mmCIF file of C-alpha atoms and ligand atoms in Angstrom:
data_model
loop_
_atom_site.group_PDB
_atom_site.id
_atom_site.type_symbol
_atom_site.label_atom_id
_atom_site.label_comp_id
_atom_site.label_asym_id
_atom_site.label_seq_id
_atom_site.Cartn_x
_atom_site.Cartn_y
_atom_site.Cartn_z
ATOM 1 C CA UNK L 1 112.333 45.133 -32.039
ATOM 2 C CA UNK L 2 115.098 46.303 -29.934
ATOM 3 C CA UNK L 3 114.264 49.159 -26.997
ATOM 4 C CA UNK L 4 116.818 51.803 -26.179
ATOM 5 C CA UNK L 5 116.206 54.671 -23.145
ATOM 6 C CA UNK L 6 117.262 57.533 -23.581
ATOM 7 C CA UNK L 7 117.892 59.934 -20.302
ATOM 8 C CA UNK L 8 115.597 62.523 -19.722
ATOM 9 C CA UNK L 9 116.770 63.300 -16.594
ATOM 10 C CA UNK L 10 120.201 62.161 -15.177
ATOM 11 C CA UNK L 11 120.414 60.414 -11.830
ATOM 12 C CA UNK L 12 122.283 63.315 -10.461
ATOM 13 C CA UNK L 13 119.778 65.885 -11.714
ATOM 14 C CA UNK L 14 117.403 64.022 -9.700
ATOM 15 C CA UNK L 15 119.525 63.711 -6.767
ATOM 16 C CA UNK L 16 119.889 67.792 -6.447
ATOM 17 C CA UNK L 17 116.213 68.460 -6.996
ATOM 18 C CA UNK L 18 115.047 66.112 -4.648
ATOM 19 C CA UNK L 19 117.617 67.841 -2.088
ATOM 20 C CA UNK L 20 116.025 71.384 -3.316
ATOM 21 C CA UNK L 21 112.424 69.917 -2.510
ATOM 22 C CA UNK L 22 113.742 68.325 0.488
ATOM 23 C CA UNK L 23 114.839 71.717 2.123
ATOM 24 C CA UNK L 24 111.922 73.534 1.070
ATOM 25 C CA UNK L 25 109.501 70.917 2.761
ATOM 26 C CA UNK L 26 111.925 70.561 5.854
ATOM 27 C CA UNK L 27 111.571 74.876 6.281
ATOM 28 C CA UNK L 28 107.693 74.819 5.304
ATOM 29 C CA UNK L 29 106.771 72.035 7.805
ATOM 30 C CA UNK L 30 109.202 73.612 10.673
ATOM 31 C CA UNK L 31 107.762 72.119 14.069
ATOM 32 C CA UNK L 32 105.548 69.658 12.838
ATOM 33 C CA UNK L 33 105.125 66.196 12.293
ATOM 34 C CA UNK L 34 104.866 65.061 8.460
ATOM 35 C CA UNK L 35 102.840 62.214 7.561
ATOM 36 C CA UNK L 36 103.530 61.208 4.134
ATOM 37 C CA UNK L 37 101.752 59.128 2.070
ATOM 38 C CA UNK L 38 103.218 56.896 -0.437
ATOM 39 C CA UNK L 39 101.078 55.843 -3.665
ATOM 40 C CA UNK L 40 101.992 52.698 -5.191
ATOM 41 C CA UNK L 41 103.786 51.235 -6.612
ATOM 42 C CA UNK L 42 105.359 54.273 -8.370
ATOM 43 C CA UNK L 43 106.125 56.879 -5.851
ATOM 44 C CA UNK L 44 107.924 54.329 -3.818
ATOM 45 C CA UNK L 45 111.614 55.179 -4.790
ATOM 46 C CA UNK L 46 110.712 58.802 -4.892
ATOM 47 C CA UNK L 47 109.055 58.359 -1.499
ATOM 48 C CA UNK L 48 112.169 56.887 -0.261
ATOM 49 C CA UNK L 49 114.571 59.313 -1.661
ATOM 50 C CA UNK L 50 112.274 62.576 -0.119
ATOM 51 C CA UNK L 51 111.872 60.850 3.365
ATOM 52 C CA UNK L 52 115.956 60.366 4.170
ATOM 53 C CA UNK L 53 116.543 64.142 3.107
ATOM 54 C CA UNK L 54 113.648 65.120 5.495
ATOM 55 C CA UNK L 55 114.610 66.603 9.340
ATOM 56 C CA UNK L 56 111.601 67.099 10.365
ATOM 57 C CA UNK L 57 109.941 63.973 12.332
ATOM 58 C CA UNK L 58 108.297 61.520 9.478
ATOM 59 C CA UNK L 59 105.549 58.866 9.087
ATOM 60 C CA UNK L 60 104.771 57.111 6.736
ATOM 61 C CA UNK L 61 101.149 55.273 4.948
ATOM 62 C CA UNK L 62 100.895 53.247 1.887
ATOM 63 C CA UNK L 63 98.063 53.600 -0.661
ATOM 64 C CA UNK L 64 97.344 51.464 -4.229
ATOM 65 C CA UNK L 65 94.888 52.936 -6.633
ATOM 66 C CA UNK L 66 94.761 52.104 -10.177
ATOM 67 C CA UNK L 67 93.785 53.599 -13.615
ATOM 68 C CA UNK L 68 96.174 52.402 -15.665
ATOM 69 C CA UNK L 69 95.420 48.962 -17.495
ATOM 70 C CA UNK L 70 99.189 47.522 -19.012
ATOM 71 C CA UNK L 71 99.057 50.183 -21.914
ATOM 72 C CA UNK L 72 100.220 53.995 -21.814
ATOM 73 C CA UNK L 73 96.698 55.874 -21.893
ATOM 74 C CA UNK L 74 94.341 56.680 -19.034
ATOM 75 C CA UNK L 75 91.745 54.658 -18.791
ATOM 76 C CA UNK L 76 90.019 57.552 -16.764
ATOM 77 C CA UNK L 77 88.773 55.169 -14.160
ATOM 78 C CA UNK L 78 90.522 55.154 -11.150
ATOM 79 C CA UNK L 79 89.655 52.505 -8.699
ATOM 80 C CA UNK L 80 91.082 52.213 -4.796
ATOM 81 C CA UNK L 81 93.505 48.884 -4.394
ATOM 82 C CA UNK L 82 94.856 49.721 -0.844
ATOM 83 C CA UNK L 83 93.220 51.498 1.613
ATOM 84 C CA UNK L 84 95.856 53.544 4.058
ATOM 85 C CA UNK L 85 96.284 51.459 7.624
ATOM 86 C CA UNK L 86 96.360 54.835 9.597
ATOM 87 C CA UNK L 87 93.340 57.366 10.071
ATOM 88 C CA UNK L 88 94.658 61.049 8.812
ATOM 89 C CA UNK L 89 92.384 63.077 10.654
ATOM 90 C CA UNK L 90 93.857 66.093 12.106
ATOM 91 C CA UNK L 91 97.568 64.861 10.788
ATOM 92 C CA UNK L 92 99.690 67.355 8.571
ATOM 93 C CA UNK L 93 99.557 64.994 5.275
ATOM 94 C CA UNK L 94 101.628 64.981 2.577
ATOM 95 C CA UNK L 95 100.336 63.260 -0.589
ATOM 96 C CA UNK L 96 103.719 61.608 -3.000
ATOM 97 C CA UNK L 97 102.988 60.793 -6.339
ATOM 98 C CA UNK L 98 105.385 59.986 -9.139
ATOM 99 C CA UNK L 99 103.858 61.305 -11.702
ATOM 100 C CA UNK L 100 101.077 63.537 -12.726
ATOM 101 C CA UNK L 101 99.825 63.743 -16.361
ATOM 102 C CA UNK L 102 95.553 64.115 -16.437
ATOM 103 C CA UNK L 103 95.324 64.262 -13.203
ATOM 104 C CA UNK L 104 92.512 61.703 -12.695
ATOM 105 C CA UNK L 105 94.654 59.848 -10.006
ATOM 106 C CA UNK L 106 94.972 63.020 -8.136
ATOM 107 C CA UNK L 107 91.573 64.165 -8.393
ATOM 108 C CA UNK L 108 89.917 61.047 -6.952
ATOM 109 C CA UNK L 109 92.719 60.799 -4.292
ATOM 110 C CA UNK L 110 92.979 64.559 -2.513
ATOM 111 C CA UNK L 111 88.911 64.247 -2.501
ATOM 112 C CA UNK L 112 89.257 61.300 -0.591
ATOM 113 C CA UNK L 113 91.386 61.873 1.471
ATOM 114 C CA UNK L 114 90.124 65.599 1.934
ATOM 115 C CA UNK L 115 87.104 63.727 3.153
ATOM 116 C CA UNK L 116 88.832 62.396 6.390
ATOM 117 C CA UNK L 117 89.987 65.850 7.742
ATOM 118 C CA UNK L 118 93.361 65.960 7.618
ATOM 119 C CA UNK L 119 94.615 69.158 9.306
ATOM 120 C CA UNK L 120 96.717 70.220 6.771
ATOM 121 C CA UNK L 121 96.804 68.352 2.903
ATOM 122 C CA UNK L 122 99.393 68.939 0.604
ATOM 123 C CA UNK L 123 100.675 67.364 -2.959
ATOM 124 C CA UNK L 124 104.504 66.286 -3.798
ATOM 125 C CA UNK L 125 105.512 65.113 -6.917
ATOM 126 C CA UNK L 126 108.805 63.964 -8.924
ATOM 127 C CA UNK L 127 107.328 64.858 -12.244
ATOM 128 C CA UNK L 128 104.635 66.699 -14.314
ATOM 129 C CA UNK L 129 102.901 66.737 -17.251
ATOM 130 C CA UNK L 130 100.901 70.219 -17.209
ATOM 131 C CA UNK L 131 100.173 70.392 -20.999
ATOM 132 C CA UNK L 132 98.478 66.984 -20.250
ATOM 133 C CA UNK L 133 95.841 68.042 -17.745
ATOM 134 C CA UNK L 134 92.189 67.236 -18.098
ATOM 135 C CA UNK L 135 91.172 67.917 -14.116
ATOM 136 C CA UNK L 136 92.474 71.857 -13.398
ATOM 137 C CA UNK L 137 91.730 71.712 -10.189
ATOM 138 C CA UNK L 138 94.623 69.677 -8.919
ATOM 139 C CA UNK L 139 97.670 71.875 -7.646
ATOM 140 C CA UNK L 140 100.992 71.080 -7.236
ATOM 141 C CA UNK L 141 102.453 72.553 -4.373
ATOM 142 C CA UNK L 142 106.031 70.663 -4.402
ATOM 143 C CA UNK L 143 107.069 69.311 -8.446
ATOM 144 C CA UNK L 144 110.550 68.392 -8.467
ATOM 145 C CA UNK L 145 110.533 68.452 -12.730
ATOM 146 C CA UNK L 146 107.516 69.487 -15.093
ATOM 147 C CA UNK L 147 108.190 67.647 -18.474
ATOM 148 C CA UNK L 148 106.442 67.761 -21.764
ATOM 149 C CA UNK L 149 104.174 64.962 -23.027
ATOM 150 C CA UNK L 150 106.262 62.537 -23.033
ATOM 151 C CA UNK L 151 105.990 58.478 -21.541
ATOM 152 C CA UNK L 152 108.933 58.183 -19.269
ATOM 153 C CA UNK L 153 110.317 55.407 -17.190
ATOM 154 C CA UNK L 154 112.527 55.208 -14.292
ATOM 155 C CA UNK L 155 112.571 56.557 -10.574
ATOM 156 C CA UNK L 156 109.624 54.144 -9.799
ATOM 157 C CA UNK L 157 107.618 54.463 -12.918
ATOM 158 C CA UNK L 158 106.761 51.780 -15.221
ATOM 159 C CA UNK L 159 106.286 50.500 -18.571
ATOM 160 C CA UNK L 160 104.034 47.095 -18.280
ATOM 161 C CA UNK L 161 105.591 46.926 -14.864
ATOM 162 C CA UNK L 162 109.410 46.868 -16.130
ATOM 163 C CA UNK L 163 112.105 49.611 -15.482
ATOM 164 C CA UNK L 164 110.880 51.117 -12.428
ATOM 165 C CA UNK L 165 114.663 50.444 -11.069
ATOM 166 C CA UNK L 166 115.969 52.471 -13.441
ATOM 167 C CA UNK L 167 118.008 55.212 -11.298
ATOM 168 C CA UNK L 168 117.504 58.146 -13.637
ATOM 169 C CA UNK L 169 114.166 59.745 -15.789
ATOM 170 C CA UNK L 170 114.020 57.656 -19.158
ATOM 171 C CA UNK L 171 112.020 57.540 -22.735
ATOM 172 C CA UNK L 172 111.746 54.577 -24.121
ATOM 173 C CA UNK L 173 112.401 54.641 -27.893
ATOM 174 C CA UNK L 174 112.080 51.690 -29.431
ATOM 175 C CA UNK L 175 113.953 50.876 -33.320
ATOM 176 C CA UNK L 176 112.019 47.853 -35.496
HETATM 177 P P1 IMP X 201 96.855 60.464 -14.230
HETATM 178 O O1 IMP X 201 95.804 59.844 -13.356
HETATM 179 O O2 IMP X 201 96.431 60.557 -15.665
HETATM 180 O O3 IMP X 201 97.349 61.799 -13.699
HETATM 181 O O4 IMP X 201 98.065 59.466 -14.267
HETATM 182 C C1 IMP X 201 98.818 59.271 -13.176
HETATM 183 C C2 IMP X 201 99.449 57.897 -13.138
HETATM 184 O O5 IMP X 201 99.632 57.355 -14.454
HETATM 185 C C3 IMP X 201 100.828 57.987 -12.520
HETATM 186 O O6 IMP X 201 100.758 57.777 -11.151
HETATM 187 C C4 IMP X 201 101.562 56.890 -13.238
HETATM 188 O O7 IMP X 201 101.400 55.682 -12.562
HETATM 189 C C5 IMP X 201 100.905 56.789 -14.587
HETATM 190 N N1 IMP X 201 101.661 57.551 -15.605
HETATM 191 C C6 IMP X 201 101.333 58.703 -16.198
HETATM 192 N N2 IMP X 201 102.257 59.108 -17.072
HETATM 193 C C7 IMP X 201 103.231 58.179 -17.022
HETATM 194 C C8 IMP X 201 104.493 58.035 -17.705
HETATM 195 O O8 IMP X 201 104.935 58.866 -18.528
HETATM 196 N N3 IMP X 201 105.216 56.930 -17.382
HETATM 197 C C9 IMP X 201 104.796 56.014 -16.469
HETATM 198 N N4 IMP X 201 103.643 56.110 -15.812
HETATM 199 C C10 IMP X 201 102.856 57.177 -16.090
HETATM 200 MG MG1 MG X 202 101.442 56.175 -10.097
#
């Protein structure tokens, strides 16, 4: 069995959106200090790519949760890895996630973090899946691309840990 990707979303198409989303969150968080929170292992080249196009002062936390086993369906269960090494209370946060498809991850996550009164709580993400939404309640309020229901690769995201290098969107099509 041979696997091809195909591009979904070029490298430079995700380039120009991040520098849209980049503006947007550099003229909504005018004055303040950003603290932006990274979700592993995902996010991380997202995270990366948002942070250098920022102005406005940055920091930065780390978090690991899981809920995906090695296969391509939601297990549903989302358990903490990696707690954050920084307290968010009062702190204008900015949650980065890769991807969003049930939502699960994002449920458990903003309540949590909801929890430990951050001043202000917002969500950032480099792709959706909105037709694939079990939990309605989590809102996007920066999505760089929303996608159909598709598995992709690339930009951080993973297939049994492997392309996350990739440097644009992929789906993985495989020919036996
Ligand atoms: P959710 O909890 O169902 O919203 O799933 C979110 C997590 O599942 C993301 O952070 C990804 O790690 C993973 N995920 C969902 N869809 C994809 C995909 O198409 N490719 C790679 N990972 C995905
Ligand atoms: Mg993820």
């Amino acid at each position: 069995m041979s696997v091809k990707i195909r591009t979904l979303i070029s490298e430079e198409e995700v380039s120009r959106r991040i520098d849209e989303i980049a503006a947007k969150i550099n003229q909504d968080y005018q004055g303040k200090e950003l603290h932006l929170i990274c979700i592993l292992k995902g996010s991380v080249f997202f995270t990366a790519e948002l942070a250098k196009r920022l102005t406005v002062p940055v920091t930065m936390d780390f978090m690991s949760c899981s809920s995906y086993g090695s296969g391509t369906v939601s297990k549903g269960i989302v358990k903490l890895v990696k707690d954050l090494d920084e307290p968010v209370e009062g702190r204008d946060v900015l949650l980065i996630e890769d991807i969003i498809d049930s939502g699960n991850t994002l449920a458990y996550l903003m309540e949590l973090l909801k929890g430990r009164k951050p001043a202000t709580l917002k969500l950032c993400t480099l792709l959706d899946k909105p037709s694939r939404r079990v939990h309605h309640e989590v809102k996007v309020d920066y999505c760089c691309f929303e996608i159909e229901d598709l598995f992709v690769v690339g930009c951080g995201m993973d297939m049994d840990q492997k392309y996350r290098n990739l440097p644009f969107v992929g789906v993985v099509e495989s020919d036996e």
